[in-house]
PDB file of C-alpha atoms in Angstrom:
ATOM      1  CA  UNK F   1       8.270   6.060  10.458  1.00 90.00           C
ATOM      2  CA  UNK F   2       5.339   6.979  12.425  1.00 92.00           C
ATOM      3  CA  UNK F   3       3.550   4.126  14.182  1.00 95.00           C
ATOM      4  CA  UNK F   4       1.085   4.941  11.805  1.00 96.00           C
ATOM      5  CA  UNK F   5       2.875   4.231   8.665  1.00 96.00           C
ATOM      6  CA  UNK F   6       4.347   1.438  10.109  1.00 97.00           C
ATOM      7  CA  UNK F   7       0.395  -0.326  10.815  1.00 97.00           C
ATOM      8  CA  UNK F   8      -0.164   0.818   6.938  1.00 97.00           C
ATOM      9  CA  UNK F   9       2.817  -0.971   5.605  1.00 97.00           C
ATOM     10  CA  UNK F  10       2.041  -4.048   8.568  1.00 98.00           C
ATOM     11  CA  UNK F  11      -1.632  -4.218   7.237  1.00 97.00           C
ATOM     12  CA  UNK F  12      -0.544  -4.303   3.315  1.00 97.00           C
ATOM     13  CA  UNK F  13       1.378  -7.494   4.481  1.00 97.00           C
ATOM     14  CA  UNK F  14      -1.673  -8.927   6.308  1.00 97.00           C
ATOM     15  CA  UNK F  15      -3.878  -8.054   2.971  1.00 96.00           C
ATOM     16  CA  UNK F  16      -1.293 -10.335   1.060  1.00 96.00           C
ATOM     17  CA  UNK F  17      -0.817 -12.876   3.256  1.00 96.00           C
ATOM     18  CA  UNK F  18      -4.493 -13.219   3.282  1.00 96.00           C
ATOM     19  CA  UNK F  19      -4.454 -13.452  -0.726  1.00 94.00           C
ATOM     20  CA  UNK F  20      -1.406 -16.099  -0.749  1.00 95.00           C
ATOM     21  CA  UNK F  21      -3.936 -17.697   2.125  1.00 94.00           C
ATOM     22  CA  UNK F  22      -6.926 -17.570  -0.615  1.00 90.00           C
ATOM     23  CA  UNK F  23      -4.264 -18.763  -3.607  1.00 89.00           C
ATOM     24  CA  UNK F  24      -3.314 -22.042  -1.487  1.00 91.00           C
ATOM     25  CA  UNK F  25      -6.220 -22.496  -0.622  1.00 89.00           C
ATOM     26  CA  UNK F  26      -8.340 -22.266  -4.183  1.00 87.00           C
ATOM     27  CA  UNK F  27      -5.858 -24.755  -5.387  1.00 86.00           C
ATOM     28  CA  UNK F  28      -7.358 -27.400  -3.174  1.00 87.00           C
ATOM     29  CA  UNK F  29     -10.872 -27.133  -4.556  1.00 83.00           C
ATOM     30  CA  UNK F  30     -10.293 -24.742  -8.488  1.00 81.00           C
ATOM     31  CA  UNK F  31      -8.164 -27.358 -10.620  1.00 78.00           C
ATOM     32  CA  UNK F  32      -4.895 -25.425 -11.922  1.00 78.00           C
ATOM     33  CA  UNK F  33      -5.341 -24.825 -15.338  1.00 73.00           C
ATOM     34  CA  UNK F  34      -9.283 -22.874 -14.524  1.00 76.00           C
ATOM     35  CA  UNK F  35      -7.091 -21.087 -11.945  1.00 76.00           C
ATOM     36  CA  UNK F  36      -4.504 -19.905 -14.335  1.00 72.00           C
ATOM     37  CA  UNK F  37      -6.792 -19.469 -17.515  1.00 76.00           C
ATOM     38  CA  UNK F  38      -8.736 -16.477 -18.894  1.00 81.00           C
ATOM     39  CA  UNK F  39     -12.375 -16.548 -16.640  1.00 75.00           C
ATOM     40  CA  UNK F  40     -15.485 -14.511 -17.737  1.00 77.00           C
ATOM     41  CA  UNK F  41     -16.790 -15.262 -13.832  1.00 78.00           C
ATOM     42  CA  UNK F  42     -15.226 -15.499 -10.598  1.00 76.00           C
ATOM     43  CA  UNK F  43     -14.321 -18.487  -9.021  1.00 76.00           C
ATOM     44  CA  UNK F  44     -15.996 -19.039  -5.965  1.00 79.00           C
ATOM     45  CA  UNK F  45     -14.138 -21.524  -3.106  1.00 81.00           C
ATOM     46  CA  UNK F  46     -16.289 -23.440  -0.476  1.00 87.00           C
ATOM     47  CA  UNK F  47     -15.784 -23.630   3.565  1.00 90.00           C
ATOM     48  CA  UNK F  48     -12.864 -22.161   5.053  1.00 92.00           C
ATOM     49  CA  UNK F  49     -11.374 -21.158   1.544  1.00 89.00           C
ATOM     50  CA  UNK F  50     -14.742 -19.430   0.628  1.00 91.00           C
ATOM     51  CA  UNK F  51     -14.587 -17.197   3.810  1.00 93.00           C
ATOM     52  CA  UNK F  52     -10.820 -16.396   3.530  1.00 93.00           C
ATOM     53  CA  UNK F  53     -11.840 -15.045  -0.151  1.00 92.00           C
ATOM     54  CA  UNK F  54     -14.925 -13.071   1.196  1.00 92.00           C
ATOM     55  CA  UNK F  55     -12.568 -12.054   4.489  1.00 94.00           C
ATOM     56  CA  UNK F  56      -9.793 -10.944   1.836  1.00 95.00           C
ATOM     57  CA  UNK F  57     -12.268  -9.042  -0.131  1.00 93.00           C
ATOM     58  CA  UNK F  58     -13.512  -7.243   3.409  1.00 94.00           C
ATOM     59  CA  UNK F  59      -9.959  -6.050   3.593  1.00 95.00           C
ATOM     60  CA  UNK F  60      -9.957  -5.116   0.327  1.00 94.00           C
ATOM     61  CA  UNK F  61     -12.717  -2.605   0.696  1.00 94.00           C
ATOM     62  CA  UNK F  62     -11.590  -0.742   4.174  1.00 94.00           C
ATOM     63  CA  UNK F  63      -7.869  -1.254   3.820  1.00 95.00           C
ATOM     64  CA  UNK F  64      -8.545   2.236   1.047  1.00 95.00           C
ATOM     65  CA  UNK F  65     -10.423   3.775   3.690  1.00 97.00           C
ATOM     66  CA  UNK F  66      -7.524   2.832   6.594  1.00 97.00           C
ATOM     67  CA  UNK F  67      -4.775   4.455   3.618  1.00 97.00           C
ATOM     68  CA  UNK F  68      -6.015   7.757   3.384  1.00 97.00           C
ATOM     69  CA  UNK F  69      -6.872   8.276   6.606  1.00 97.00           C
ATOM     70  CA  UNK F  70      -3.273   7.054   7.387  1.00 97.00           C
ATOM     71  CA  UNK F  71      -1.816   8.926   4.663  1.00 97.00           C
ATOM     72  CA  UNK F  72      -3.733  12.654   5.336  1.00 97.00           C
ATOM     73  CA  UNK F  73      -3.088  12.282   9.068  1.00 97.00           C
ATOM     74  CA  UNK F  74       0.522  11.963   8.352  1.00 96.00           C
ATOM     75  CA  UNK F  75       0.561  14.391   5.514  1.00 96.00           C
ATOM     76  CA  UNK F  76      -1.636  16.922   7.012  1.00 96.00           C
ATOM     77  CA  UNK F  77       0.845  16.668  10.347  1.00 95.00           C
ATOM     78  CA  UNK F  78      -2.400  15.871  12.500  1.00 96.00           C
ATOM     79  CA  UNK F  79      -0.664  12.428  13.244  1.00 95.00           C
ATOM     80  CA  UNK F  80      -0.712  11.928  16.910  1.00 96.00           C
ATOM     81  CA  UNK F  81      -1.262   9.549  19.860  1.00 96.00           C
ATOM     82  CA  UNK F  82      -5.045   8.929  19.039  1.00 97.00           C
ATOM     83  CA  UNK F  83      -4.248   8.313  15.292  1.00 97.00           C
ATOM     84  CA  UNK F  84      -1.252   6.308  15.990  1.00 97.00           C
ATOM     85  CA  UNK F  85      -3.797   3.954  18.584  1.00 97.00           C
ATOM     86  CA  UNK F  86      -6.306   3.699  15.536  1.00 97.00           C
ATOM     87  CA  UNK F  87      -3.975   3.017  13.437  1.00 98.00           C
ATOM     88  CA  UNK F  88      -2.929  -0.005  15.763  1.00 98.00           C
ATOM     89  CA  UNK F  89      -6.856  -0.939  16.635  1.00 98.00           C
ATOM     90  CA  UNK F  90      -7.831  -1.227  13.106  1.00 98.00           C
ATOM     91  CA  UNK F  91      -4.651  -3.722  12.340  1.00 98.00           C
ATOM     92  CA  UNK F  92      -5.552  -5.948  14.757  1.00 98.00           C
ATOM     93  CA  UNK F  93      -8.962  -6.175  14.861  1.00 98.00           C
ATOM     94  CA  UNK F  94      -8.718  -6.845  11.199  1.00 97.00           C
ATOM     95  CA  UNK F  95      -6.432  -9.656  11.924  1.00 97.00           C
ATOM     96  CA  UNK F  96      -8.685 -11.143  14.876  1.00 97.00           C
ATOM     97  CA  UNK F  97     -11.324 -10.436  11.614  1.00 97.00           C
ATOM     98  CA  UNK F  98      -8.965 -12.172   9.250  1.00 96.00           C
ATOM     99  CA  UNK F  99      -8.367 -15.355  11.124  1.00 96.00           C
ATOM    100  CA  UNK F 100     -12.480 -15.405  13.272  1.00 96.00           C
ATOM    101  CA  UNK F 101     -13.974 -15.409   9.440  1.00 96.00           C
ATOM    102  CA  UNK F 102     -12.111 -18.254   8.020  1.00 94.00           C
ATOM    103  CA  UNK F 103     -12.941 -20.003  11.744  1.00 95.00           C
ATOM    104  CA  UNK F 104     -16.394 -19.759  10.663  1.00 94.00           C
ATOM    105  CA  UNK F 105     -17.299 -18.024  13.623  1.00 95.00           C
ATOM    106  CA  UNK F 106     -20.305 -15.707  13.210  1.00 90.00           C
ATOM    107  CA  UNK F 107     -21.484 -12.649  15.658  1.00 94.00           C
ATOM    108  CA  UNK F 108     -18.000 -11.842  17.016  1.00 96.00           C
ATOM    109  CA  UNK F 109     -16.958 -11.555  13.561  1.00 94.00           C
ATOM    110  CA  UNK F 110     -19.578  -8.403  12.630  1.00 94.00           C
ATOM    111  CA  UNK F 111     -18.274  -7.751  16.991  1.00 97.00           C
ATOM    112  CA  UNK F 112     -14.887  -7.678  15.414  1.00 97.00           C
ATOM    113  CA  UNK F 113     -15.728  -5.853  11.852  1.00 96.00           C
ATOM    114  CA  UNK F 114     -17.115  -2.979  14.321  1.00 97.00           C
ATOM    115  CA  UNK F 115     -14.196  -2.332  16.384  1.00 97.00           C
ATOM    116  CA  UNK F 116     -12.207  -2.094  12.945  1.00 97.00           C
ATOM    117  CA  UNK F 117     -14.342   0.420  12.061  1.00 97.00           C
ATOM    118  CA  UNK F 118     -14.859   2.440  15.320  1.00 98.00           C
ATOM    119  CA  UNK F 119     -10.599   2.420  14.521  1.00 98.00           C
ATOM    120  CA  UNK F 120     -11.035   4.357  11.693  1.00 98.00           C
ATOM    121  CA  UNK F 121     -13.653   7.369  13.427  1.00 98.00           C
ATOM    122  CA  UNK F 122     -10.909   7.311  16.110  1.00 97.00           C
ATOM    123  CA  UNK F 123      -8.868   8.323  12.651  1.00 97.00           C
ATOM    124  CA  UNK F 124     -11.018  10.748  11.019  1.00 97.00           C
ATOM    125  CA  UNK F 125     -12.257  12.660  13.888  1.00 97.00           C
ATOM    126  CA  UNK F 126      -8.411  13.877  14.336  1.00 96.00           C
ATOM    127  CA  UNK F 127      -8.377  15.198  10.887  1.00 96.00           C
ATOM    128  CA  UNK F 128     -11.907  17.117  11.185  1.00 93.00           C
TER     129      UNK F 128
END
């Protein structure tokens, strides 16, 4: 498996860990019958759980872009050292983003988000 695809798999694993953390945290704030029931509205959590919820949602929004770029690079034979570097930077920036967001560290979170977006641009440029 190429480094790009390896980082894509690890990014999926990270997304799953974020979801599990969110579920565990939500059970601390919301009664289990409410979580397990059919809700008409989303359950908004507070504190670190709310931040975990928003970080996970943000990951879901960007992982689609990452996955498409990595898979197109792989299928077209354009995966190279730069796409591998972009994939690595993206993954580690997303790890840092999740930790920083849950910890509630402002400004740095936005900077790390920018790094993850720059990593996507690194991969995109190899495809254009």
